[in-house]
Amino acid sequence: MYSHPLGKIPPLPVGFENELKNKLRLKQKMDDSADVEMSPEPPTSSQIVAEWLEAFERNAFSPILISKYWAHWVPKIYSPTLNDNCLNWQFNEMLAKEILFNPLEQFICNGKSQGALEQICHATKHASVCGRFFKSGEPTYSCRECGTDKTCVLCVECFKQSSHRFHKYRMGTSAGGGCCDCGDIEAWKRDPFCESHQVNTSEEDNQCDLASDVVERTKQVFHYVMWYAFNRLTTNEVDAIRLDNTFGDLEADIFDLDVYCTILYNDEAHTFDQVINTLSRVLKCTQRNSTEFVTNIDREGRAVVKCSTFQVCEDLKHKIEKYTSRHGSKPLKVLITHAHIIAHQIFAQKLMIWLEKFLGNGKGFRSVFTECILKSRDNQKQSNLLTQIMIHDSSLWKSIRTQWHRLLIAGMLLEYDNKKALAKAFTKNYAQIMKDFIRDDHEHSYSISSISVQLFTVPTLAHHLIANDDVLYILLSTILSEYRPRCNKNGKLEFERNPSYHPFKRTLFMLFDLKYLLTSVPETWNDDLKKCFLHGFCVLVNLLVMMQGNQYLLMISLI
């Protein structure tokens, strides 16, 4: 028999044992009652929607109703468990659809079934731009006879249903990030529509209007869903989450649970073999599992490799950083965050996919989407959500960047007015977007800067941006600001001879944007167009002088 380390244990006071048992029974009853209160049976979508609609009728509906509900149920469905990882996640998607996604659609449709949404869709949907988002490696078709430039492309489905299949065409492969131009009348000299997107000229615009109550409920849902997704996907730190719990969509005691996730992020500095060997060594897993982790990281931009206590995750983080920083290289990016934050991020990404699909129900919903994304958060002096998405793009991982791009294309590129609003916001933030891209290590197709080809190649938009938003000056000034530090004492550009010089190669994308803007020559020149064109041209002259010398000034003076 082992002796107690503190010596002989003194006897318990009289009655102490019975008192202790009574306290334990009382605590057990309290725990049981708490379990009943906090873990009820999942409500049905009709029960949830009835509560929301009742509040809406009393003008008492607010995002707090949705946020409190999600705060309780999202972690229960999507939160990873101890010793879990992204390779073996299994979530109850049927339950999620019933209690998380269906209530949103039913609330918008005033509590009615899916058939009501189909009726709204039939009444509001009309032919427009296809807007199919191209994945990397997806085949594309361009018509040599009808396309206004080489960037005008069709997806396979639209090409097969268009007259361009009988013309001289070129087949290519998308690098990812673009979309189908079928239905864009400015992209084609003739035959802009396939059979699926043929415009019905007899259709009146007012048929695309939604009922006022539907619009109001849609605004409430869209506004909260998009801000919720943005906040959850741009924040990983527990302290930041606590401080920015604006809508109350995180329960106060979620961090009492000691389950954290170790997350590895993609970079272009480490090879597949380096990361595979590191994970095999640190996680003590098979080569096959390590390869699957790395494949996930490359495809999605990040992967959760371990769910455990905070201390275990912290030790794992240090080991990964240690092994990947050998030989003076930059360590692999590793973050630790709470399992419930991961749950909200998983749900946020699925919400964006749901919203992208929902926007296909008609022009009216896309108009509401544009209004919401251009509106600042209530009672806060900050830029609108669209601007926030653009300037935070480079801080996100691959799959989330791509999903935001898909959402913007689905919601803002199919109608001209929405596309113009997107183009003006993109121009306003162009300098910051390009500077972030130049310092980023992801491919161009994963950057928000890649949507420039969808905006600057539209002739009327390009002319409007030059005349009203001074886009030529903004673009060329951004190029100049990147090149000026590379000038020698004589003011001439000098670049490193390294053929893979990363920042310089990325600045070349701005020259492509310049080409897009200047491809279509205006038929008429008003005073604003002349003034702003010359404003940008003066910057171009300065750039040419930095490259070659003063002979360009002489040439311009002769002109």
PDB file of C-alpha atoms in Angstrom, residues 21 50 99 108 113 120 146 159 165 207-208 240 249 287 322 339 376-377 473 479 500 511 521 544 558:
ATOM      1  CA  LYS A  21     -23.278  13.747  -1.055  1.00  0.00           C
ATOM      2  CA  ALA A  50     -43.170  31.444 -37.285  1.00  0.00           C
ATOM      3  CA  ILE A  99     -32.872  24.158 -39.114  1.00  0.00           C
ATOM      4  CA  ILE A 108     -38.076  35.453 -47.242  1.00  0.00           C
ATOM      5  CA  SER A 113     -42.883  26.228 -49.038  1.00  0.00           C
ATOM      6  CA  ILE A 120     -41.160  34.123 -57.378  1.00  0.00           C
ATOM      7  CA  CYS A 146     -17.859  37.804 -83.397  1.00  0.00           C
ATOM      8  CA  PHE A 159     -21.225  27.449 -76.966  1.00  0.00           C
ATOM      9  CA  ARG A 165     -20.284  26.826 -83.122  1.00  0.00           C
ATOM     10  CA  GLN A 207     -42.313  42.058 -63.914  1.00  0.00           C
ATOM     11  CA  CYS A 208     -38.932  41.646 -62.275  1.00  0.00           C
ATOM     12  CA  ALA A 240     -10.783  39.531 -31.558  1.00  0.00           C
ATOM     13  CA  ASP A 249     -23.704  35.312 -32.708  1.00  0.00           C
ATOM     14  CA  GLN A 287       2.460   9.049 -45.594  1.00  0.00           C
ATOM     15  CA  LYS A 322      10.690  24.515 -36.205  1.00  0.00           C
ATOM     16  CA  ALA A 339     -13.224  24.656 -32.436  1.00  0.00           C
ATOM     17  CA  SER A 376     -22.316  50.250 -44.472  1.00  0.00           C
ATOM     18  CA  ARG A 377     -23.000  48.362 -41.277  1.00  0.00           C
ATOM     19  CA  TYR A 473      -4.604  58.164 -63.565  1.00  0.00           C
ATOM     20  CA  ILE A 479       2.380  51.411 -61.464  1.00  0.00           C
ATOM     21  CA  SER A 500      11.852  35.147 -61.547  1.00  0.00           C
ATOM     22  CA  LEU A 511      -0.250  46.818 -67.927  1.00  0.00           C
ATOM     23  CA  VAL A 521     -11.690  53.796 -78.887  1.00  0.00           C
ATOM     24  CA  LEU A 544       8.158  56.239 -70.289  1.00  0.00           C
ATOM     25  CA  LEU A 558       6.260  67.492 -81.510  1.00  0.00           C
TER      26      LEU A 558
END
